[in-house]
Structure formats: C-alpha cells, structure tokens
Amino acid sequence: MELILSSNDAFLRKGEPLPSKGEVEIEVKPGLSRFSFLGFGGAFTESAAHVFASLSPENQEKAIKACFSKEGLCYRYGRTSIGSCDFSLGEYDYVRNGDLSTFSLEHEEKEILPLLRRAKEEAGELTLCSSTWSPLAAWKDNASKCHGGKLLKAHYEDQASYVALYRKAMEKKGFPVLMLTVQNEPAAKQVWESCLYSPEEEGAMLRCLKEKNEDAEIYIHDHNRDNLRERAHKILSLCPHLSSGIAFHWYDRTRFSEVEEACKEFPDQRLIFTEGCVETLTNDFPGEMGSYSSFLRYLENYIRDLNSGCTLFLDWNLFLDPQGGPNHVGNFCEALLMGEGERLSLLPSYYAVYHLSHFIVKGAKPLYLESPDPNLLCCGAINPDGKKVYAFLNKAGEKTVSIDGVSFRLPEESGATLVL
C-alpha cells in the first residue's frame, strides 16, 4: 500500500492509514468507458521548445526527467501543432506559395524536433496527437491565418493532403503521428491562428482527412466541454464510423457533466482531453497563475474527467518562460514547468498532474467512484499488474475517507493518491 498526500504546505509526502473506518465511504464501480486508459502528456509547441533550448544543460536534464522519466510524470504522449499556433514565435507554414511539392519540416528542425528527440530518448516511447490551428492563409476566405475565417471549399482536399504530408515527414523523422484532430477549437474566432468550421463543415473536413490519412485516429470537436455533446451529435450523425473519438478542452470551467453524458451517449467514441492550462488573459481566478489554486484546479479537472470516462490527458505547453510565453500575440499562460537559463520551477500544478500520471499507466482499466460528499472528488483505475490507483481532492472540511478497506485523513483543500 502507498499513500501520497499533498497540501499547500507540502507536496507528495507519505501518509499512513488509520485503524478505524472513516465517515466518508467511497463506492467503487466499473468504469463508464469501454476503452482502456492511454496515458498523459503535454504539448511540444514552438514556445515550449524555445524555452527548453534556453535552459542550462543542467535544467534541460531536470526538465526532461521531470516530465518523461519513470520518477517524474511518466509522459508517453505529446501534442504538436501542424504549422504555427499562438504559442509559436511567429506565423509559419511548411510550404512556399501554397505549392505542396515544397513541403519541408526545416522550421521544426530548429527547436521542436530536438526537444521531441530528447523526450523520446527519456520516455522510450512517444505517441503524438497533432492539430491544425489554421490552414494556409491563401486557402481561407479571410486570407489570414489569424482572426478566424473559414477554409475555402476548393481547398479542403489541399488541407487534407497538407496534413498527410506532415504525417509522412514526421514519420521519416522518427515520430509517427497516430492521432489527429480535425481542427483546434473550430468554433473560436481568435486573434491568433484559428479557423471556423460549422459541424457540417467539420464533418466534410473529417471525410477528406480520413481519405488522405486512412491509418490515423481522427478526433472531432477539440474544443470546450460546454457544447461537446451537441456538436458531436451533429457531426456523428453526418459522418458515422469515421471518427475515433471526441477531443475536448477545459476552458468552459464547469461543464464536467458533458463528458460523463458523452461517454454514455457515444460508447464507441474514445474521449480524450487535448488542452488545458491556467490562462492569464481570461483568468477569473485572481492570483491563480503559479499559486496553489492552480494545483486545486488541475486536480479537480483531471479527477472529474477521468471519473467521467476520459482516457487520455494532454496538458498544454510543456515549458514556458517566467512571463508565460513566448507567445506572438501576448496570450500568456502557465505551464507546469516555467523558467529560462539557470532558473527552472516546478509549479503546484505539476504536482497535481503527478498525483495521477505517475501512478496510472497505459492499459489501465478505468473505474467509477461515487462519493457521498460533493466536496470530496475521486477517481480510480486498475493497472495491468492488478494494482488499484485511487486519486482524491478534498475541497472543503477535513475528512476521514474509507475505500476498499483502507481509511485515511484528508485535510481541507488537499489531494491524495492511494495505491493498493
């Protein structure tokens, strides 16, 4: 048995069980999802790669081990942007003048691919999920990679071919892209790279992508939870059996029930979390960036979504500088690790992710945990070796918790992981 506790005054300290039964009894049931658990990871943005390149050799080693070693977060998955996104140093594409014959990953060789190589060397394996933030500006109705706009119908096949070329080029570099999403945040008009698709247009793009990328798992939605089910219903009714699952982000803040209901309504669709972070421009939690409140936010989101049937968690930028960048449009955010040069900090949010990613492994069977106390959040899984992993967040009032014959005390606003 292993009990790990975290609170505002100390992270990842060892705890001891209590001899008597607790007042809060957790019920353990079979998981909602028919899919086994995949794992955890983060995004290899150009900003993350640039910050990594700026670190001292000692801090580079510390950062890689913190994320990808067996002693750290045990990341085995990563997300990449196909072309530039807001967390790039500037706008860029892989072709010149829309000519697909000029496709090259030369830009990625500067800093992104070196980081991918270091990560894979430490992790041993690395599965990539890739998304487009915007097609080429010349292929859009607003002639810009930014400010929304739509992909012109005449260029749907060009975009699908562009994605296929990216996958082929990445595979030659040693990084096969096995998972795709149709479009990052297809209902958001942003000042940075973005592209709008109605559900009908996303379905059409899904068909084109599948024709050019038959061997890829392709996920729809890739946006916030708040309209997940409505949009998924429309796309799946138009394109049954083409998508492998539904991807979602957390920036809606509170619509956790959407994931659980989607898991029940679409049992053949795997649910994956593809982006979340503490954002500063829209931060309605004052003082959250770098504070203990980010630990609580991360742990609540991961626990609620895992318990609701999510089977993969991809955090946003792996690394950022102390300002929350670089970001070419000033959309600064928090990362689990932040620093530059001789400085590197593991933020409280890092330890929240650790409470799950360090213990739950690929192939785990998700469980469904029911708590009689709405302020006690919990989730669980059974690893392939038979070990049971339970994670908890106590939002209010000290409690004594009992689960599977083990009891322990959990202070207010603290987290725990129990391995049996």
CSV table of C-alpha atoms in Angstrom, one decimal:
chain,number,residue,atom,x,y,z
A,1,MET,CA,0.0,0.0,0.0
A,2,GLU,CA,1.2,3.5,-0.8
A,3,LEU,CA,-0.5,6.7,0.3
A,4,ILE,CA,0.8,10.1,-1.1
A,5,LEU,CA,-0.6,13.4,0.2
A,6,SER,CA,-0.3,17.0,-1.0
A,7,SER,CA,-1.4,20.2,0.6
A,8,ASN,CA,-0.4,23.9,0.4
A,9,ASP,CA,2.4,23.4,2.8
A,10,ALA,CA,3.9,20.2,1.4
A,11,PHE,CA,3.7,18.2,-1.8
A,12,LEU,CA,4.0,14.4,-2.3
A,13,ARG,CA,4.5,13.4,1.4
A,14,LYS,CA,3.9,9.9,2.5
A,15,GLY,CA,0.8,9.2,4.6
A,16,GLU,CA,-0.3,6.4,6.9
A,17,PRO,CA,-3.7,4.6,7.0
A,18,LEU,CA,-5.9,4.8,10.1
A,19,PRO,CA,-7.0,1.8,12.1
A,20,SER,CA,-10.7,2.8,12.2
A,21,LYS,CA,-13.3,3.3,9.4
A,22,GLY,CA,-13.8,6.8,8.1
A,23,GLU,CA,-17.0,8.8,8.0
A,24,VAL,CA,-16.9,9.1,4.2
A,25,GLU,CA,-17.2,5.8,2.4
A,26,ILE,CA,-16.3,5.7,-1.3
A,27,GLU,CA,-18.2,3.2,-3.5
A,28,VAL,CA,-16.2,1.7,-6.4
A,29,LYS,CA,-17.9,0.6,-9.6
A,30,PRO,CA,-16.9,-0.4,-13.1
A,31,GLY,CA,-15.7,2.5,-15.2
A,32,LEU,CA,-18.0,4.2,-17.7
A,33,SER,CA,-15.7,3.9,-20.7
A,34,ARG,CA,-15.2,0.6,-22.6
A,35,PHE,CA,-11.8,1.9,-23.6
A,36,SER,CA,-8.6,1.2,-21.6
A,37,PHE,CA,-6.6,4.1,-20.3
A,38,LEU,CA,-3.9,5.6,-22.7
A,39,GLY,CA,-1.8,7.9,-20.6
A,40,PHE,CA,-0.7,11.5,-20.1
A,41,GLY,CA,1.4,14.1,-21.9
A,42,GLY,CA,1.9,17.7,-22.9
A,43,ALA,CA,2.3,19.9,-26.0
A,44,PHE,CA,5.5,20.3,-27.9
A,45,THR,CA,4.8,23.9,-29.0
A,46,GLU,CA,7.5,26.0,-30.5
A,47,SER,CA,7.3,28.2,-27.4
A,48,ALA,CA,8.0,25.2,-25.2
A,49,ALA,CA,10.9,24.1,-27.4
A,50,HIS,CA,12.3,27.6,-27.4
A,51,VAL,CA,12.2,27.8,-23.6
A,52,PHE,CA,13.8,24.3,-23.4
A,53,ALA,CA,16.6,25.4,-25.7
A,54,SER,CA,17.2,28.4,-23.5
A,55,LEU,CA,17.7,26.4,-20.3
A,56,SER,CA,21.1,25.5,-19.0
A,57,PRO,CA,22.2,21.9,-19.7
A,58,GLU,CA,21.5,21.0,-16.1
A,59,ASN,CA,18.0,22.4,-16.2
A,60,GLN,CA,17.3,20.8,-19.5
A,61,GLU,CA,18.1,17.4,-18.0
A,62,LYS,CA,15.9,18.3,-14.9
A,63,ALA,CA,13.0,19.3,-17.2
A,64,ILE,CA,13.1,16.2,-19.3
A,65,LYS,CA,13.3,13.9,-16.3
A,66,ALA,CA,10.5,15.8,-14.5
A,67,CYS,CA,8.2,15.2,-17.4
A,68,PHE,CA,9.3,11.9,-19.1
A,69,SER,CA,11.1,9.8,-16.6
A,70,LYS,CA,9.7,7.0,-14.5
A,71,GLU,CA,10.5,9.1,-11.5
A,72,GLY,CA,8.5,12.1,-12.9
A,73,LEU,CA,5.2,12.5,-14.7
A,74,CYS,CA,5.8,9.4,-16.9
A,75,TYR,CA,4.6,11.3,-20.0
A,76,ARG,CA,4.3,9.0,-23.0
A,77,TYR,CA,2.1,11.2,-25.3
A,78,GLY,CA,2.6,14.6,-26.9
A,79,ARG,CA,0.6,17.1,-28.9
A,80,THR,CA,2.0,19.1,-31.8
A,81,SER,CA,0.6,21.9,-33.9
A,82,ILE,CA,0.6,21.5,-37.7
A,83,GLY,CA,2.0,24.8,-38.6
A,84,SER,CA,2.1,27.8,-36.2
A,85,CYS,CA,-0.2,28.5,-33.3
A,86,ASP,CA,-0.3,31.3,-30.7
A,87,PHE,CA,2.5,29.6,-28.8
A,88,SER,CA,4.9,29.9,-31.7
A,89,LEU,CA,7.5,32.6,-32.2
A,90,GLY,CA,5.5,33.8,-35.2
A,91,GLU,CA,3.4,32.6,-38.1
A,92,TYR,CA,4.8,29.9,-40.3
A,93,ASP,CA,3.8,27.1,-42.7
A,94,TYR,CA,5.7,24.2,-44.3
A,95,VAL,CA,5.2,25.1,-48.0
A,96,ARG,CA,6.0,28.1,-50.2
A,97,ASN,CA,3.3,29.9,-52.1
A,98,GLY,CA,0.8,27.0,-51.5
A,99,ASP,CA,2.9,24.6,-53.5
A,100,LEU,CA,2.7,21.2,-51.7
A,101,SER,CA,5.8,19.9,-53.6
A,102,THR,CA,7.9,22.3,-51.5
A,103,PHE,CA,6.8,20.8,-48.2
A,104,SER,CA,9.6,20.8,-45.6
A,105,LEU,CA,9.9,20.4,-41.8
A,106,GLU,CA,13.0,22.6,-41.8
A,107,HIS,CA,11.3,25.0,-39.4
A,108,GLU,CA,10.7,22.2,-36.9
A,109,GLU,CA,14.3,21.1,-37.0
A,110,LYS,CA,15.4,24.3,-35.3
A,111,GLU,CA,14.0,23.6,-31.8
A,112,ILE,CA,10.8,21.4,-31.9
A,113,LEU,CA,12.3,18.2,-33.2
A,114,PRO,CA,15.4,18.4,-30.9
A,115,LEU,CA,13.0,18.5,-28.0
A,116,LEU,CA,11.0,15.6,-29.3
A,117,ARG,CA,14.2,13.6,-29.6
A,118,ARG,CA,15.2,14.3,-26.0
A,119,ALA,CA,11.8,13.4,-24.8
A,120,LYS,CA,11.5,10.2,-26.7
A,121,GLU,CA,15.0,9.2,-25.6
A,122,GLU,CA,14.0,9.5,-21.9
A,123,ALA,CA,10.5,8.1,-22.3
A,124,GLY,CA,11.4,5.2,-24.6
A,125,GLU,CA,8.1,5.8,-26.5
A,126,LEU,CA,6.2,8.8,-27.6
A,127,THR,CA,2.8,8.8,-29.3
A,128,LEU,CA,1.8,12.1,-31.0
A,129,CYS,CA,-1.6,13.7,-31.5
A,130,SER,CA,-1.5,16.7,-33.9
A,131,SER,CA,-3.9,19.5,-34.7
A,132,THR,CA,-4.1,22.4,-37.1
A,133,TRP,CA,-4.7,25.8,-35.7
A,134,SER,CA,-5.1,27.3,-39.2
A,135,PRO,CA,-4.6,26.2,-42.8
A,136,LEU,CA,-2.6,28.4,-45.1
A,137,ALA,CA,-3.8,32.0,-45.3
A,138,ALA,CA,-4.2,31.7,-49.1
A,139,TRP,CA,-6.7,28.8,-48.6
A,140,LYS,CA,-9.0,30.8,-46.3
A,141,ASP,CA,-11.8,33.3,-47.0
A,142,ASN,CA,-10.2,36.0,-44.9
A,143,ALA,CA,-6.7,35.5,-46.4
A,144,SER,CA,-5.2,35.3,-42.9
A,145,LYS,CA,-4.1,32.5,-40.6
A,146,CYS,CA,-5.5,34.5,-37.7
A,147,HIS,CA,-8.9,36.1,-36.8
A,148,GLY,CA,-10.9,33.0,-37.6
A,149,GLY,CA,-12.1,32.8,-41.2
A,150,LYS,CA,-13.1,29.7,-43.0
A,151,LEU,CA,-11.3,27.2,-45.2
A,152,LEU,CA,-12.5,27.6,-48.8
A,153,LYS,CA,-14.3,24.6,-50.1
A,154,ALA,CA,-11.9,24.4,-53.0
A,155,HIS,CA,-9.0,23.7,-50.6
A,156,TYR,CA,-10.5,21.0,-48.4
A,157,GLU,CA,-8.5,18.3,-50.2
A,158,ASP,CA,-5.4,20.5,-50.2
A,159,GLN,CA,-5.6,20.8,-46.5
A,160,ALA,CA,-6.1,17.1,-46.1
A,161,SER,CA,-3.1,16.5,-48.3
A,162,TYR,CA,-1.1,19.0,-46.3
A,163,VAL,CA,-1.8,17.1,-43.1
A,164,ALA,CA,-0.8,13.8,-44.8
A,165,LEU,CA,2.5,15.3,-45.9
A,166,TYR,CA,3.1,16.5,-42.3
A,167,ARG,CA,2.5,13.0,-41.0
A,168,LYS,CA,4.7,11.4,-43.7
A,169,ALA,CA,7.5,13.9,-42.9
A,170,MET,CA,7.2,13.4,-39.2
A,171,GLU,CA,7.4,9.6,-39.6
A,172,LYS,CA,10.6,10.0,-41.6
A,173,LYS,CA,12.0,11.9,-38.6
A,174,GLY,CA,11.1,9.1,-36.3
A,175,PHE,CA,7.8,10.5,-34.9
A,176,PRO,CA,4.8,8.9,-36.5
A,177,VAL,CA,1.6,10.9,-35.8
A,178,LEU,CA,-1.0,8.3,-34.9
A,179,MET,CA,-3.7,10.7,-33.8
A,180,LEU,CA,-5.2,13.8,-35.4
A,181,THR,CA,-7.9,16.2,-34.6
A,182,VAL,CA,-9.9,17.9,-37.4
A,183,GLN,CA,-9.2,21.4,-36.2
A,184,ASN,CA,-8.2,23.1,-32.9
A,185,GLU,CA,-11.2,25.0,-31.4
A,186,PRO,CA,-13.3,25.1,-34.6
A,187,ALA,CA,-15.9,27.4,-33.1
A,188,ALA,CA,-13.5,30.1,-31.8
A,189,LYS,CA,-12.5,33.2,-33.7
A,190,GLN,CA,-9.2,34.2,-32.1
A,191,VAL,CA,-6.7,36.9,-32.7
A,192,TRP,CA,-4.2,34.2,-33.2
A,193,GLU,CA,-4.2,31.2,-35.6
A,194,SER,CA,-7.8,30.0,-35.9
A,195,CYS,CA,-10.3,28.6,-38.4
A,196,LEU,CA,-14.0,28.3,-38.1
A,197,TYR,CA,-16.0,25.2,-39.0
A,198,SER,CA,-19.7,24.6,-38.6
A,199,PRO,CA,-20.5,21.0,-37.5
A,200,GLU,CA,-21.4,20.3,-41.2
A,201,GLU,CA,-18.1,21.7,-42.4
A,202,GLU,CA,-16.1,19.8,-39.8
A,203,GLY,CA,-17.8,16.6,-41.0
A,204,ALA,CA,-16.8,17.4,-44.5
A,205,MET,CA,-13.3,18.0,-43.4
A,206,LEU,CA,-13.3,14.8,-41.5
A,207,ARG,CA,-14.2,12.9,-44.6
A,208,CYS,CA,-11.3,14.5,-46.6
A,209,LEU,CA,-8.8,13.9,-43.8
A,210,LYS,CA,-9.8,10.2,-43.5
A,211,GLU,CA,-9.4,9.7,-47.2
A,212,LYS,CA,-5.9,11.0,-47.1
A,213,ASN,CA,-5.0,9.6,-43.7
A,214,GLU,CA,-6.7,6.2,-43.6
A,215,ASP,CA,-4.4,4.8,-40.8
A,216,ALA,CA,-4.8,7.8,-38.4
A,217,GLU,CA,-7.2,8.0,-35.5
A,218,ILE,CA,-9.1,11.2,-36.1
A,219,TYR,CA,-10.9,13.0,-33.3
A,220,ILE,CA,-13.7,15.6,-33.7
A,221,HIS,CA,-14.7,18.7,-31.6
A,222,ASP,CA,-11.3,19.5,-30.0
A,223,HIS,CA,-13.0,22.4,-28.1
A,224,ASN,CA,-14.5,23.1,-24.7
A,225,ARG,CA,-16.8,20.8,-22.9
A,226,ASP,CA,-19.8,23.1,-22.8
A,227,ASN,CA,-21.1,22.3,-26.3
A,228,LEU,CA,-19.4,18.9,-26.6
A,229,ARG,CA,-22.5,16.7,-26.9
A,230,GLU,CA,-24.5,19.0,-29.2
A,231,ARG,CA,-21.7,19.4,-31.7
A,232,ALA,CA,-20.7,15.7,-31.5
A,233,HIS,CA,-24.3,14.6,-32.2
A,234,LYS,CA,-24.4,16.7,-35.4
A,235,ILE,CA,-21.0,15.6,-36.7
A,236,LEU,CA,-21.5,11.9,-35.9
A,237,SER,CA,-25.0,11.9,-37.5
A,238,LEU,CA,-23.4,13.1,-40.7
A,239,CYS,CA,-20.2,11.0,-40.6
A,240,PRO,CA,-20.8,7.8,-38.6
A,241,HIS,CA,-17.9,5.5,-38.2
A,242,LEU,CA,-15.2,7.9,-39.4
A,243,SER,CA,-14.0,9.4,-36.1
A,244,SER,CA,-12.2,7.5,-33.4
A,245,GLY,CA,-13.4,9.8,-30.7
A,246,ILE,CA,-14.1,13.2,-29.2
A,247,ALA,CA,-11.4,15.6,-28.0
A,248,PHE,CA,-12.1,18.4,-25.6
A,249,HIS,CA,-10.6,21.3,-23.6
A,250,TRP,CA,-11.4,22.7,-20.2
A,251,TYR,CA,-11.8,26.5,-20.7
A,252,ASP,CA,-15.6,26.3,-20.1
A,253,ARG,CA,-14.5,25.9,-16.4
A,254,THR,CA,-17.6,24.0,-15.1
A,255,ARG,CA,-19.4,21.7,-17.6
A,256,PHE,CA,-18.0,18.5,-16.3
A,257,SER,CA,-21.2,16.6,-16.8
A,258,GLU,CA,-20.8,16.9,-20.6
A,259,VAL,CA,-18.0,14.4,-20.5
A,260,GLU,CA,-19.9,11.8,-18.5
A,261,GLU,CA,-23.0,12.1,-20.6
A,262,ALA,CA,-21.0,11.9,-23.8
A,263,CYS,CA,-19.3,8.7,-22.6
A,264,LYS,CA,-22.8,7.2,-22.1
A,265,GLU,CA,-24.3,8.5,-25.3
A,266,PHE,CA,-21.3,7.7,-27.6
A,267,PRO,CA,-19.9,4.5,-26.2
A,268,ASP,CA,-17.9,3.8,-29.4
A,269,GLN,CA,-16.1,7.2,-29.3
A,270,ARG,CA,-13.0,7.5,-27.1
A,271,LEU,CA,-12.9,10.7,-25.0
A,272,ILE,CA,-9.6,12.5,-24.8
A,273,PHE,CA,-8.6,15.7,-23.1
A,274,THR,CA,-6.3,17.7,-25.5
A,275,GLU,CA,-5.7,21.0,-23.9
A,276,GLY,CA,-5.9,22.9,-20.6
A,277,CYS,CA,-3.8,25.4,-18.7
A,278,VAL,CA,-4.1,28.4,-16.4
A,279,GLU,CA,-4.7,31.2,-18.8
A,280,THR,CA,-3.8,34.8,-17.8
A,281,LEU,CA,-5.8,36.9,-20.3
A,282,THR,CA,-9.1,35.4,-19.3
A,283,ASN,CA,-8.1,34.5,-15.7
A,284,ASP,CA,-11.1,34.9,-13.4
A,285,PHE,CA,-9.3,33.4,-10.5
A,286,PRO,CA,-7.0,36.2,-9.3
A,287,GLY,CA,-3.6,35.0,-8.2
A,288,GLU,CA,-4.1,31.6,-9.8
A,289,MET,CA,-1.0,31.6,-12.0
A,290,GLY,CA,1.8,29.8,-10.1
A,291,SER,CA,-0.3,29.7,-6.9
A,292,TYR,CA,-1.7,26.7,-5.0
A,293,SER,CA,-5.1,27.4,-6.6
A,294,SER,CA,-3.7,26.0,-9.8
A,295,PHE,CA,-3.0,22.7,-8.0
A,296,LEU,CA,-6.6,22.5,-7.0
A,297,ARG,CA,-7.9,23.4,-10.5
A,298,TYR,CA,-5.8,20.8,-12.2
A,299,LEU,CA,-6.6,18.1,-9.8
A,300,GLU,CA,-10.3,18.8,-9.9
A,301,ASN,CA,-10.4,18.8,-13.7
A,302,TYR,CA,-8.3,15.6,-14.1
A,303,ILE,CA,-10.2,13.7,-11.4
A,304,ARG,CA,-13.7,14.7,-12.7
A,305,ASP,CA,-12.9,14.0,-16.3
A,306,LEU,CA,-11.2,10.6,-15.6
A,307,ASN,CA,-14.1,9.5,-13.5
A,308,SER,CA,-16.4,10.6,-16.4
A,309,GLY,CA,-14.7,8.4,-18.9
A,310,CYS,CA,-11.7,10.4,-20.3
A,311,THR,CA,-8.8,8.1,-21.2
A,312,LEU,CA,-6.0,10.5,-22.3
A,313,PHE,CA,-4.8,13.8,-20.8
A,314,LEU,CA,-2.7,16.2,-22.8
A,315,ASP,CA,-1.7,19.3,-21.0
A,316,TRP,CA,-0.8,22.5,-22.9
A,317,ASN,CA,2.8,23.8,-23.2
A,318,LEU,CA,5.4,21.6,-21.6
A,319,PHE,CA,7.5,24.6,-20.7
A,320,LEU,CA,7.1,28.4,-20.7
A,321,ASP,CA,9.3,31.3,-19.6
A,322,PRO,CA,8.5,33.2,-16.4
A,323,GLN,CA,6.2,35.6,-18.2
A,324,GLY,CA,4.1,32.7,-19.5
A,325,GLY,CA,5.4,32.9,-23.1
A,326,PRO,CA,6.8,33.4,-25.6
A,327,ASN,CA,3.5,34.0,-27.4
A,328,HIS,CA,3.4,36.0,-30.6
A,329,VAL,CA,0.0,37.6,-29.7
A,330,GLY,CA,0.5,38.1,-26.0
A,331,ASN,CA,-1.8,35.2,-24.9
A,332,PHE,CA,0.3,34.3,-21.9
A,333,CYS,CA,-0.4,31.1,-19.8
A,334,GLU,CA,1.0,29.0,-17.1
A,335,ALA,CA,2.9,25.7,-17.7
A,336,LEU,CA,3.7,23.0,-15.2
A,337,LEU,CA,7.4,23.9,-15.6
A,338,MET,CA,8.5,27.5,-16.1
A,339,GLY,CA,11.9,29.1,-16.4
A,340,GLU,CA,14.8,30.2,-18.6
A,341,GLY,CA,18.6,29.8,-18.4
A,342,GLU,CA,19.6,29.0,-14.8
A,343,ARG,CA,16.1,29.2,-13.5
A,344,LEU,CA,13.5,26.4,-13.6
A,345,SER,CA,10.5,26.0,-11.3
A,346,LEU,CA,8.0,23.1,-10.9
A,347,LEU,CA,4.7,24.8,-10.2
A,348,PRO,CA,2.0,23.5,-7.9
A,349,SER,CA,0.1,22.3,-11.0
A,350,TYR,CA,2.9,19.9,-11.7
A,351,TYR,CA,2.3,18.0,-8.5
A,352,ALA,CA,-1.5,17.8,-9.2
A,353,VAL,CA,-0.8,16.0,-12.5
A,354,TYR,CA,1.8,13.8,-10.8
A,355,HIS,CA,-0.9,12.5,-8.4
A,356,LEU,CA,-2.4,10.7,-11.4
A,357,SER,CA,0.2,10.4,-14.2
A,358,HIS,CA,2.9,8.9,-12.1
A,359,PHE,CA,0.7,6.1,-10.9
A,360,ILE,CA,-1.9,5.2,-13.7
A,361,VAL,CA,-0.3,3.5,-16.6
A,362,LYS,CA,-1.2,2.7,-20.2
A,363,GLY,CA,-3.7,-0.2,-20.4
A,364,ALA,CA,-5.3,0.6,-17.0
A,365,LYS,CA,-9.0,-0.2,-16.7
A,366,PRO,CA,-10.9,2.9,-15.5
A,367,LEU,CA,-13.2,2.7,-12.5
A,368,TYR,CA,-16.1,4.8,-11.5
A,369,LEU,CA,-16.0,6.2,-7.9
A,370,GLU,CA,-19.0,7.5,-6.1
A,371,SER,CA,-18.6,9.9,-3.1
A,372,PRO,CA,-21.5,10.8,-0.8
A,373,ASP,CA,-19.8,14.1,-0.1
A,374,PRO,CA,-19.9,16.6,-3.1
A,375,ASN,CA,-16.7,18.3,-1.8
A,376,LEU,CA,-14.8,15.0,-2.0
A,377,LEU,CA,-13.8,14.3,-5.6
A,378,CYS,CA,-12.3,10.9,-6.5
A,379,CYS,CA,-11.4,8.7,-9.4
A,380,GLY,CA,-9.7,5.4,-9.9
A,381,ALA,CA,-8.2,2.7,-12.2
A,382,ILE,CA,-6.8,-0.8,-12.2
A,383,ASN,CA,-3.3,-1.0,-13.7
A,384,PRO,CA,-2.4,-4.0,-15.9
A,385,ASP,CA,-0.4,-5.5,-13.0
A,386,GLY,CA,-3.6,-5.5,-10.8
A,387,LYS,CA,-2.7,-2.5,-8.7
A,388,LYS,CA,-5.6,-0.2,-7.9
A,389,VAL,CA,-4.9,3.5,-8.0
A,390,TYR,CA,-7.3,6.0,-6.4
A,391,ALA,CA,-6.9,9.8,-6.5
A,392,PHE,CA,-8.8,12.3,-4.3
A,393,LEU,CA,-9.3,16.0,-3.9
A,394,ASN,CA,-11.0,17.3,-0.7
A,395,LYS,CA,-12.4,20.8,-1.5
A,396,ALA,CA,-13.8,21.6,2.0
A,397,GLY,CA,-13.6,20.5,5.6
A,398,GLU,CA,-11.2,17.8,6.9
A,399,LYS,CA,-12.5,14.3,6.3
A,400,THR,CA,-11.6,10.7,7.1
A,401,VAL,CA,-12.0,8.7,4.0
A,402,SER,CA,-12.6,4.9,3.6
A,403,ILE,CA,-12.2,3.0,0.4
A,404,ASP,CA,-11.5,-0.7,-0.3
A,405,GLY,CA,-10.9,-1.4,3.4
A,406,VAL,CA,-8.4,1.4,3.9
A,407,SER,CA,-9.1,4.7,5.8
A,408,PHE,CA,-7.0,7.9,5.9
A,409,ARG,CA,-7.4,11.5,6.9
A,410,LEU,CA,-7.6,14.2,4.2
A,411,PRO,CA,-7.3,17.8,5.2
A,412,GLU,CA,-9.3,20.6,3.6
A,413,GLU,CA,-8.0,21.7,0.1
A,414,SER,CA,-5.6,18.8,-0.2
A,415,GLY,CA,-5.1,15.9,-2.6
A,416,ALA,CA,-4.1,12.3,-2.2
A,417,THR,CA,-3.2,9.2,-4.2
A,418,LEU,CA,-3.8,5.7,-2.7
A,419,VAL,CA,-2.2,2.6,-4.4
A,420,LEU,CA,-3.3,-0.8,-3.3
